Coordinates of N, CA, C and O in Angstrom, one line a residue:
X27 N 0.8 -1.2 0.0 CA 0.0 0.0 0.0 C 0.9 1.2 0.0 O 1.8 1.4 0.8
X28 N 0.6 2.2 -0.9 CA 1.4 3.4 -1.0 C 0.9 4.4 -0.1 O -0.3 4.7 0.0
X29 N 1.8 5.0 0.7 CA 1.4 6.1 1.6 C 1.4 7.4 0.8 O 2.3 7.8 0.2
X30 N 0.2 8.1 0.9 CA 0.1 9.4 0.2 C 0.4 10.5 1.2 O -0.1 10.5 2.3
X31 N 1.2 11.5 0.8 CA 1.4 12.7 1.6 C 0.2 13.7 1.4 O -0.3 13.9 0.3
X32 N -0.2 14.3 2.5 CA -1.2 15.2 2.4 C -0.6 16.6 2.1 O 0.4 17.0 2.6
X33 N -1.3 17.3 1.3 CA -0.9 18.6 0.9 C -1.4 19.6 2.0 O -2.5 19.4 2.5
X34 N -0.6 20.6 2.2 CA -1.0 21.6 3.2 C -2.2 22.4 2.8 O -2.4 22.6 1.6
X35 N -3.0 22.9 3.7 CA -4.1 23.7 3.4 C -3.7 25.1 3.1 O -2.5 25.5 3.3
X36 N -4.6 25.9 2.6 CA -4.3 27.3 2.2 C -3.9 28.1 3.5 O -3.0 28.9 3.4
X37 N -4.5 27.8 4.6 CA -4.1 28.6 5.8 C -2.6 28.3 6.2 O -1.9 29.2 6.6
X38 N -2.2 27.0 6.0 CA -0.8 26.7 6.3 C 0.1 27.4 5.4 O 1.2 27.9 5.8
X39 N -0.2 27.4 4.1 CA 0.6 28.1 3.1 C 0.7 29.6 3.4 O 1.8 30.2 3.4
X40 N -0.4 30.2 3.8 CA -0.5 31.6 4.1 C 0.3 31.9 5.3 O 1.0 33.0 5.4
X41 N 0.3 31.1 6.3 CA 1.1 31.3 7.5 C 2.6 31.2 7.2 O 3.4 32.0 7.7
X42 N 3.0 30.2 6.4 CA 4.4 30.1 6.0 C 4.8 31.4 5.2 O 6.0 31.9 5.4
X43 N 3.9 31.9 4.4 CA 4.3 33.2 3.7 C 4.4 34.3 4.6 O 5.4 35.1 4.5
X44 N 3.5 34.4 5.6 CA 3.7 35.5 6.6 C 5.0 35.3 7.4 O 5.7 36.3 7.7
X45 N 5.3 34.1 7.8 CA 6.5 33.8 8.5 C 7.7 34.2 7.7 O 8.7 34.8 8.3
X46 N 7.7 34.0 6.4 CA 8.9 34.4 5.6 C 9.0 35.9 5.5 O 10.1 36.5 5.6
X47 N 7.8 36.6 5.4 CA 7.8 38.0 5.4 C 8.3 38.6 6.7 O 9.0 39.7 6.7
X48 N 8.1 38.0 7.8 CA 8.5 38.5 9.1 C 10.0 38.1 9.4 O 10.6 38.6 10.4
X49 N 10.6 37.3 8.6 CA 11.9 36.8 8.9 C 13.1 37.8 8.8 O 14.2 37.5 9.2
X50 N 12.8 38.9 8.2 CA 13.9 39.9 8.1 C 13.5 41.0 7.1 O 12.4 41.1 6.6
X51 N 14.5 41.9 6.9 CA 14.3 43.0 6.0 C 14.1 42.6 4.6 O 14.5 41.4 4.3
X52 N 13.5 43.4 3.7 CA 13.4 43.0 2.3 C 14.8 42.6 1.8 O 15.8 43.3 2.0
X53 N 14.9 41.5 1.1 CA 16.1 41.0 0.5 C 17.0 40.3 1.4 O 18.1 39.8 1.0
X54 N 16.6 40.1 2.7 CA 17.4 39.5 3.7 C 17.6 38.0 3.3 O 16.7 37.3 2.8
X55 N 18.8 37.4 3.6 CA 19.1 36.0 3.2 C 18.1 35.0 3.8 O 17.7 34.1 3.2
X56 N 17.8 35.2 5.1 CA 16.9 34.3 5.8 C 15.5 34.3 5.1 O 14.8 33.3 4.9
X57 N 15.1 35.6 4.8 CA 13.8 35.8 4.2 C 13.7 35.1 2.8 O 12.8 34.4 2.5
X58 N 14.8 35.3 2.0 CA 14.9 34.7 0.7 C 14.9 33.2 0.8 O 14.2 32.5 0.1
X59 N 15.6 32.6 1.8 CA 15.7 31.2 2.0 C 14.3 30.6 2.3 O 13.9 29.6 1.7
X60 N 13.5 31.3 3.2 CA 12.2 30.8 3.5 C 11.2 30.9 2.3 O 10.4 30.0 2.0
X61 N 11.3 31.9 1.5 CA 10.5 32.1 0.3 C 10.9 31.0 -0.7 O 10.0 30.4 -1.4
X62 N 12.2 30.8 -0.9 CA 12.6 29.8 -1.9 C 12.2 28.4 -1.4 O 11.8 27.6 -2.3
X63 N 12.2 28.1 -0.1 CA 11.8 26.8 0.3 C 10.3 26.6 0.0 O 9.9 25.5 -0.4
X64 N 9.5 27.6 0.3 CA 8.1 27.5 0.1 C 7.8 27.4 -1.4 O 7.0 26.6 -1.9
X65 N 8.6 28.1 -2.3 CA 8.4 28.0 -3.7 C 8.8 26.6 -4.2 O 8.2 26.1 -5.1
X66 N 9.9 26.1 -3.6 CA 10.3 24.7 -4.0 C 9.3 23.7 -3.7 O 9.0 22.8 -4.5
X67 N 8.7 23.8 -2.5 CA 7.7 22.8 -2.1 C 6.3 23.0 -2.7 O 5.6 22.0 -2.9
X68 N 6.0 24.2 -3.0 CA 4.7 24.6 -3.5 C 4.8 25.6 -4.7 O 4.5 26.8 -4.5
X69 N 5.3 25.1 -5.8 CA 5.7 26.0 -6.9 C 4.5 26.7 -7.6 O 4.7 27.6 -8.4
X70 N 3.3 26.3 -7.2 CA 2.1 27.0 -7.8 C 1.4 28.0 -6.9 O 0.4 28.6 -7.2
X71 N 2.0 28.2 -5.7 CA 1.5 29.1 -4.7 C 1.9 30.6 -5.1 O 2.9 31.1 -4.8
X72 N 1.0 31.2 -5.9 CA 1.3 32.4 -6.6 C 1.7 33.6 -5.6 O 2.6 34.3 -5.9
X73 N 1.0 33.8 -4.5 CA 1.4 34.9 -3.6 C 2.9 34.8 -3.2 O 3.5 35.8 -3.1
X74 N 3.4 33.6 -3.0 CA 4.8 33.5 -2.6 C 5.7 33.7 -3.8 O 6.7 34.3 -3.7
X75 N 5.3 33.3 -5.0 CA 6.1 33.5 -6.2 C 6.3 35.0 -6.4 O 7.3 35.5 -6.7
X76 N 5.1 35.8 -6.3 CA 5.2 37.2 -6.4 C 6.1 37.9 -5.4 O 6.9 38.7 -5.7
X77 N 5.9 37.4 -4.2 CA 6.7 38.0 -3.1 C 8.2 37.7 -3.2 O 9.1 38.5 -3.0
X78 N 8.5 36.4 -3.6 CA 9.9 36.1 -3.8 C 10.5 36.9 -4.9 O 11.7 37.4 -4.8
X79 N 9.8 37.1 -6.0 CA 10.3 37.9 -7.1 C 10.6 39.3 -6.7 O 11.6 39.9 -7.0
X80 N 9.7 39.9 -5.8 CA 9.9 41.2 -5.3 C 11.2 41.3 -4.4 O 11.9 42.2 -4.5
X81 N 11.3 40.3 -3.6 CA 12.5 40.2 -2.7 C 13.8 40.1 -3.5 O 14.8 40.8 -3.1
X82 N 13.8 39.4 -4.5 CA 15.0 39.2 -5.3 C 15.4 40.5 -6.0 O 16.6 40.8 -6.1
X83 N 14.4 41.4 -6.3 CA 14.8 42.6 -6.9 C 15.5 43.6 -6.0 O 16.2 44.5 -6.5
X84 N 15.4 43.4 -4.7 CA 16.1 44.3 -3.7 C 17.2 43.5 -3.0 O 17.9 44.1 -2.2
X85 N 17.4 42.3 -3.3 CA 18.5 41.5 -2.7 C 19.8 41.7 -3.3 O 20.0 42.0 -4.4
X86 N 20.8 41.5 -2.4 CA 22.2 41.6 -2.9 C 22.9 40.3 -2.3 O 23.5 40.3 -1.2
X87 N 22.7 39.2 -3.1 CA 23.3 37.9 -2.6 C 24.7 37.8 -3.0 O 25.1 38.0 -4.1
X88 N 25.5 37.4 -2.0 CA 27.0 37.3 -2.3 C 27.2 36.2 -3.3 O 26.5 35.1 -3.3
X89 N 28.1 36.4 -4.2 CA 28.5 35.5 -5.2 C 27.5 35.3 -6.4 O 27.5 34.4 -7.2
X90 N 26.5 36.2 -6.4 CA 25.5 36.1 -7.4 C 25.4 37.5 -8.1 O 25.2 38.5 -7.5
X91 N 25.5 37.5 -9.4 CA 25.4 38.8 -10.1 C 23.9 39.2 -10.4 O 23.0 38.3 -10.3
X92 N 23.7 40.4 -10.6 CA 22.4 41.0 -10.8 C 21.6 40.3 -11.9 O 20.4 40.0 -11.7
X93 N 22.2 40.0 -13.0 CA 21.5 39.4 -14.1 C 20.9 38.0 -13.7 O 19.8 37.7 -14.1
X94 N 21.7 37.2 -13.0 CA 21.2 35.9 -12.6 C 20.0 36.1 -11.6 O 19.0 35.3 -11.8
X95 N 20.1 37.1 -10.8 CA 19.0 37.3 -9.8 C 17.7 37.8 -10.6 O 16.6 37.3 -10.3
X96 N 17.9 38.7 -11.6 CA 16.8 39.2 -12.3 C 16.2 38.1 -13.2 O 15.0 38.1 -13.4
X97 N 17.0 37.2 -13.7 CA 16.5 36.0 -14.5 C 15.6 35.2 -13.6 O 14.5 34.7 -14.1
X98 N 16.0 34.9 -12.4 CA 15.2 34.2 -11.5 C 13.9 34.9 -11.2 O 12.8 34.3 -11.2
X99 N 14.0 36.2 -10.9 CA 12.8 37.0 -10.6 C 11.8 37.0 -11.8 O 10.6 36.8 -11.6
X100 N 12.3 37.1 -13.0 CA 11.5 37.1 -14.2 C 10.8 35.7 -14.4 O 9.6 35.7 -14.7
X101 N 11.5 34.7 -14.2 CA 11.0 33.3 -14.3 C 9.8 33.1 -13.3 O 8.8 32.6 -13.6
X102 N 10.1 33.6 -12.0 CA 9.0 33.5 -11.0 C 7.8 34.3 -11.4 O 6.7 33.8 -11.2
X103 N 8.0 35.5 -11.9 CA 6.8 36.3 -12.3 C 6.1 35.6 -13.4 O 4.8 35.6 -13.5
X104 N 6.8 35.1 -14.4 CA 6.1 34.4 -15.5 C 5.3 33.2 -15.0 O 4.2 32.9 -15.5
X105 N 5.9 32.4 -14.0 CA 5.2 31.3 -13.4 C 4.0 31.8 -12.7 O 2.9 31.1 -12.7
X106 N 4.1 32.9 -12.0 CA 2.9 33.4 -11.3 C 1.8 33.8 -12.2 O 0.6 33.6 -11.9
X107 N 2.2 34.4 -13.4 CA 1.1 34.7 -14.4 C 0.4 33.5 -14.8 O -0.8 33.4 -14.9
X108 N 1.1 32.4 -15.1 CA 0.5 31.2 -15.6 C -0.3 30.5 -14.5 O -1.4 30.2 -14.6
X109 N 0.3 30.4 -13.3 CA -0.3 29.8 -12.1 C -1.6 30.5 -11.7 O -2.5 29.9 -11.1
X110 N -1.6 31.8 -11.9 CA -2.8 32.6 -11.4 C -3.8 32.7 -12.6 O -4.8 33.4 -12.4
X111 N -3.6 32.0 -13.7 CA -4.5 32.1 -14.8 C -4.6 33.6 -15.3 O -5.6 34.1 -15.6
X112 N -3.4 34.2 -15.3 CA -3.2 35.6 -15.8 C -4.1 36.6 -15.0 O -4.7 37.5 -15.5
X113 N -4.0 36.5 -13.6 CA -4.7 37.4 -12.8 C -4.1 38.8 -13.0 O -2.9 39.0 -13.3
X114 N -4.9 39.8 -12.7 CA -4.5 41.2 -12.9 C -3.2 41.5 -12.0 O -2.3 42.1 -12.6
X115 N -3.2 41.2 -10.8 CA -1.9 41.5 -10.0 C -0.7 40.9 -10.6 O 0.4 41.5 -10.7
X116 N -0.8 39.6 -11.0 CA 0.4 38.9 -11.5 C 0.8 39.5 -12.9 O 2.0 39.7 -13.1
X117 N -0.1 39.8 -13.7 CA 0.2 40.3 -15.0 C 0.8 41.7 -14.9 O 1.8 42.1 -15.5
X118 N 0.2 42.6 -14.0 CA 0.8 43.9 -13.8 C 2.2 43.8 -13.2 O 3.1 44.6 -13.6
X119 N 2.4 42.9 -12.3 CA 3.7 42.8 -11.6 C 4.8 42.4 -12.7 O 5.9 43.0 -12.7
X120 N 4.4 41.5 -13.6 CA 5.4 41.1 -14.6 C 5.6 42.3 -15.5 O 6.7 42.6 -15.9
X121 N 4.5 43.1 -15.9 CA 4.7 44.3 -16.7 C 5.6 45.3 -16.0 O 6.5 45.9 -16.7
X122 N 5.4 45.5 -14.7 CA 6.2 46.5 -14.0 C 7.7 46.0 -14.0 O 8.6 46.9 -14.2
X123 N 7.9 44.8 -13.8 CA 9.3 44.2 -13.9 C 9.9 44.5 -15.2 O 11.1 45.0 -15.3
X124 N 9.2 44.1 -16.3 CA 9.8 44.3 -17.6 C 10.0 45.8 -17.9 O 11.0 46.1 -18.6
X125 N 9.1 46.6 -17.4 CA 9.2 48.1 -17.7 C 10.4 48.7 -16.9 O 11.2 49.3 -17.5
X126 N 10.5 48.4 -15.6 CA 11.5 49.1 -14.8 C 12.8 48.4 -14.7 O 13.8 49.0 -14.7
X127 N 12.8 47.1 -14.6 CA 14.1 46.4 -14.5 C 14.7 46.0 -15.8 O 15.9 46.2 -16.1
X128 N 13.9 45.5 -16.7 CA 14.4 45.1 -18.1 C 14.3 46.3 -19.1 O 14.8 46.1 -20.2
X129 N 13.8 47.4 -18.7 CA 13.7 48.6 -19.6 C 13.1 48.1 -20.9 O 13.6 48.4 -22.0
X130 N 11.9 47.4 -20.8 CA 11.2 46.9 -22.0 C 9.8 47.4 -22.0 O 8.9 46.6 -21.9
X131 N 9.5 48.7 -22.1 CA 8.2 49.2 -22.0 C 7.3 48.6 -23.1 O 6.1 48.4 -22.9
X132 N 7.8 48.3 -24.3 CA 7.0 47.7 -25.4 C 6.5 46.4 -25.0 O 5.4 46.0 -25.5
X133 N 7.2 45.6 -24.1 CA 6.6 44.3 -23.6 C 5.7 44.5 -22.5 O 4.8 43.7 -22.2
X134 N 5.9 45.6 -21.7 CA 5.1 45.9 -20.5 C 3.7 46.4 -20.8 O 2.8 46.1 -20.2
X135 N 3.6 47.3 -21.8 CA 2.4 47.9 -22.1 C 1.2 46.9 -22.4 O 0.1 47.1 -21.8
X136 N 1.4 45.9 -23.2 CA 0.3 44.9 -23.3 C -0.1 44.3 -22.0 O -1.3 44.0 -21.8
X137 N 0.9 44.1 -21.2 CA 0.6 43.5 -19.8 C -0.2 44.4 -19.0 O -1.1 44.1 -18.3
X138 N 0.2 45.7 -19.0 CA -0.5 46.7 -18.2 C -2.0 46.8 -18.7 O -2.9 46.9 -17.9
X139 N -2.2 46.8 -20.1 CA -3.5 46.8 -20.6 C -4.3 45.6 -20.2 O -5.5 45.8 -19.8
X140 N -3.7 44.4 -20.3 CA -4.4 43.2 -19.9 C -4.8 43.3 -18.4 O -5.9 43.0 -18.0
X141 N -3.9 43.7 -17.5 CA -4.1 43.8 -16.1 C -5.2 44.8 -15.8 O -6.1 44.6 -15.0
X142 N -5.2 46.0 -16.5 CA -6.2 47.0 -16.3 C -7.6 46.4 -16.7 O -8.6 46.7 -16.0
X143 N -7.7 45.7 -17.8 CA -9.0 45.2 -18.3 C -9.5 44.2 -17.2 O -10.7 44.2 -16.9
X144 N -8.6 43.3 -16.7 CA -9.0 42.3 -15.8 C -9.4 43.0 -14.4 O -10.4 42.6 -13.8
X145 N -8.7 44.0 -14.0 CA -9.1 44.7 -12.8 C -10.4 45.4 -13.0 O -11.2 45.4 -12.0
X146 N -10.7 46.0 -14.1 CA -12.0 46.6 -14.4 C -13.1 45.6 -14.3 O -14.2 45.9 -13.8
X147 N -12.9 44.4 -14.8 CA -13.9 43.3 -14.8 C -14.2 43.0 -13.3 O -15.4 42.8 -12.9
X148 N -13.1 42.9 -12.5 CA -13.3 42.6 -11.1 C -14.0 43.8 -10.4 O -14.9 43.5 -9.6
X149 N -13.7 45.0 -10.7 CA -14.4 46.2 -10.1 C -15.9 46.2 -10.5 O -16.7 46.4 -9.6
X150 N -16.2 45.9 -11.8 CA -17.6 45.8 -12.2 C -18.3 44.8 -11.4 O -19.4 45.0 -10.9
X151 N -17.7 43.6 -11.2 CA -18.4 42.5 -10.4 C -18.6 43.0 -9.0 O -19.6 42.8 -8.4
X152 N -17.5 43.6 -8.4 CA -17.6 44.0 -7.0 C -18.7 45.1 -6.8 O -19.5 45.1 -5.9
X153 N -18.7 46.1 -7.7 CA -19.7 47.2 -7.6 C -21.1 46.7 -7.8 O -22.0 47.1 -7.1
X154 N -21.3 45.7 -8.8 CA -22.6 45.2 -9.0 C -23.1 44.4 -7.7 O -24.2 44.6 -7.3
X155 N -22.2 43.7 -7.1 CA -22.5 43.0 -5.8 C -22.8 44.0 -4.7 O -23.7 43.8 -3.9
X156 N -22.0 45.0 -4.5 CA -22.3 46.0 -3.5 C -23.6 46.7 -3.7 O -24.4 46.8 -2.7
X157 N -23.9 47.1 -4.9 CA -25.2 47.7 -5.2 C -26.4 46.8 -4.9 O -27.3 47.2 -4.2
X158 N -26.2 45.5 -5.3 CA -27.3 44.5 -5.1 C -27.5 44.4 -3.5 O -28.6 44.3 -3.0
X159 N -26.3 44.2 -2.8 CA -26.4 44.1 -1.4 C -27.0 45.2 -0.7 O -27.8 45.1 0.3
X160 N -26.6 46.5 -1.1 CA -27.2 47.6 -0.4 C -28.7 47.8 -0.7 O -29.5 48.2 0.1
X161 N -29.1 47.5 -1.9 CA -30.5 47.5 -2.3 C -31.3 46.5 -1.4 O -32.3 46.8 -0.9
X162 N -30.7 45.3 -1.3 CA -31.4 44.3 -0.5 C -31.5 44.7 1.0 O -32.5 44.4 1.6
X163 N -30.4 45.3 1.5 CA -30.4 45.8 2.9 C -31.5 46.8 3.1 O -32.2 46.8 4.2
X164 N -31.8 47.7 2.2 CA -32.9 48.6 2.1 C -33.0 49.5 3.3 O -34.1 49.8 3.8
X165 N -31.9 50.0 3.9 CA -32.0 51.0 4.9 C -31.7 52.4 4.2 O -31.2 52.4 3.1
X166 N -32.0 53.4 4.9 CA -31.7 54.8 4.4 C -30.2 54.9 4.1 O -29.8 55.4 3.0
X167 N -29.4 54.4 5.0 CA -27.9 54.5 4.8 C -27.4 53.7 3.6 O -26.6 54.1 2.8
X168 N -27.9 52.5 3.5 CA -27.5 51.6 2.4 C -28.0 52.1 1.1 O -27.2 52.1 0.1
X169 N -29.2 52.6 1.0 CA -29.7 53.2 -0.2 C -28.9 54.5 -0.6 O -28.7 54.7 -1.8
X170 N -28.6 55.3 0.4 CA -27.8 56.5 0.0 C -26.4 56.1 -0.5 O -25.9 56.7 -1.5
X171 N -25.8 55.0 0.1 CA -24.5 54.5 -0.4 C -24.7 54.0 -1.9 O -23.9 54.3 -2.7
X172 N -25.8 53.3 -2.1 CA -26.0 52.7 -3.4 C -26.2 53.8 -4.4 O -25.7 53.7 -5.6
X173 N -26.9 54.9 -4.1 CA -27.1 56.0 -5.0 C -25.8 56.7 -5.3 O -25.5 57.0 -6.5
X174 N -24.9 56.9 -4.3 CA -23.6 57.5 -4.6 C -22.8 56.6 -5.5 O -22.2 57.1 -6.4
X175 N -22.7 55.3 -5.2 CA -21.9 54.4 -6.0 C -22.5 54.3 -7.4 O -21.8 54.2 -8.4
X176 N -23.8 54.4 -7.5 CA -24.5 54.3 -8.8 C -24.0 55.4 -9.8 O -23.8 55.1 -11.0
X177 N -23.8 56.6 -9.3 CA -23.3 57.6 -10.1 C -21.9 57.3 -10.7 O -21.7 57.5 -11.9
X178 N -21.0 56.8 -9.9 CA -19.7 56.4 -10.3 C -19.8 55.2 -11.3 O -19.1 55.2 -12.3
X179 N -20.6 54.3 -10.9 CA -20.6 53.0 -11.7 C -21.2 53.3 -13.1 O -20.7 52.8 -14.1
X180 N -22.2 54.2 -13.2 CA -22.7 54.5 -14.5 C -21.7 55.2 -15.4 O -21.6 55.0 -16.6
X181 N -20.9 56.1 -14.8 CA -19.8 56.8 -15.6 C -18.7 55.8 -16.0 O -18.2 55.9 -17.2
X182 N -18.3 54.9 -15.2 CA -17.2 54.0 -15.5 C -17.7 52.8 -16.4 O -16.9 52.4 -17.2
X183 N -18.9 52.4 -16.2 CA -19.4 51.2 -16.9 C -20.7 51.6 -17.7 O -21.7 51.0 -17.4
X184 N -20.7 52.5 -18.6 CA -21.9 53.0 -19.2 C -22.6 51.9 -20.1 O -23.8 52.0 -20.3
X185 N -21.9 51.0 -20.6 CA -22.5 49.9 -21.4 C -22.7 48.6 -20.7 O -23.1 47.6 -21.4
X186 N -22.5 48.6 -19.4 CA -22.7 47.3 -18.7 C -24.2 47.1 -18.3 O -24.7 47.9 -17.5
X187 N -24.7 46.1 -18.9 CA -26.1 45.8 -18.6 C -26.3 45.4 -17.1 O -27.3 45.8 -16.5
X188 N -25.3 44.7 -16.5 CA -25.4 44.4 -15.1 C -25.5 45.6 -14.2 O -26.3 45.7 -13.3
X189 N -24.5 46.5 -14.5 CA -24.5 47.7 -13.7 C -25.8 48.5 -13.9 O -26.4 49.0 -12.9
X190 N -26.2 48.7 -15.1 CA -27.4 49.5 -15.4 C -28.6 48.9 -14.7 O -29.5 49.6 -14.1
X191 N -28.7 47.5 -14.6 CA -29.8 46.9 -13.9 C -29.8 47.1 -12.4 O -30.8 47.5 -11.9
X192 N -28.6 47.0 -11.8 CA -28.6 47.2 -10.3 C -28.7 48.7 -10.0 O -29.3 49.1 -9.0
X193 N -28.3 49.6 -10.9 CA -28.5 51.0 -10.7 C -30.0 51.4 -10.7 O -30.5 52.1 -9.9
X194 N -30.7 50.8 -11.7 CA -32.1 51.0 -11.7 C -32.8 50.5 -10.5 O -33.7 51.1 -10.0
X195 N -32.4 49.3 -10.0 CA -33.0 48.7 -8.8 C -32.7 49.7 -7.6 O -33.6 49.9 -6.8
X196 N -31.5 50.2 -7.6 CA -31.2 51.1 -6.5 C -32.1 52.4 -6.5 O -32.6 52.9 -5.5
X197 N -32.3 52.9 -7.7 CA -33.1 54.1 -7.8 C -34.6 53.9 -7.5 O -35.2 54.7 -6.8
X198 N -35.1 52.7 -7.9 CA -36.5 52.3 -7.6 C -36.6 52.2 -6.1 O -37.6 52.7 -5.5
X199 N -35.7 51.5 -5.5 CA -35.8 51.3 -4.0 C -35.7 52.6 -3.3 O -36.4 52.9 -2.3
X200 N -34.8 53.5 -3.7 CA -34.6 54.8 -3.1 C -35.8 55.6 -3.3 O -36.3 56.4 -2.3
X201 N -36.5 55.6 -4.4 CA -37.7 56.3 -4.7 C -38.8 55.8 -3.8 O -39.6 56.6 -3.2
X202 N -38.9 54.5 -3.6 CA -40.0 54.0 -2.7 C -39.8 54.4 -1.3 O -40.7 54.5 -0.5
X203 N -38.5 54.6 -0.9 CA -38.2 55.0 0.5 C -38.2 56.5 0.6 O -37.9 57.1 1.7
X204 N -38.5 57.3 -0.4 CA -38.6 58.7 -0.4 C -37.3 59.4 -0.5 O -37.2 60.6 -0.1
X205 N -36.3 58.7 -0.9 CA -34.9 59.4 -1.0 C -34.7 60.1 -2.3 O -33.8 60.8 -2.5
X206 N -35.6 59.8 -3.3 CA -35.5 60.4 -4.6 C -36.8 61.1 -4.9 O -37.9 60.6 -4.5
X207 N -36.8 62.1 -5.7 CA -38.0 62.8 -6.1 C -38.6 62.1 -7.3 O -38.0 61.6 -8.1

């Protein structure tokens, strides 16, 4: 019978990441060691890949030249992009690295654009959820918050059917409560 090892839970990984962050100043050898150990054991844990790449950019490791360190940081960022399914933070972080460290703004710009588009999708989802929640709460305070956010949401997402729907719900609820004329 083969014994299977259990994978750590998300909380354990997050605790190890916090432990590595507390281990020293940015770029500190102990801090780098802990981040590298975590990356070696859990190579798809994106928050650690991003953090290790950041740490490498400020590290001054004896016997290691800057190019070697930057190659490792870039590889980690590329892995984080893949492992996160091209999440906005990972894509933007890689873009920033290429822009500032590699002096390759032509490679960074498409990544910034992709990151911004994904961040806007997330913001649209979050605002639609907030508006829906505040309308459902149906207090004077929640409806006032919904009306304020509705103004911003309509300006930023004028063609979003979802936003327009929850904005209309917010206005109807506010009108029923006497908050709109």
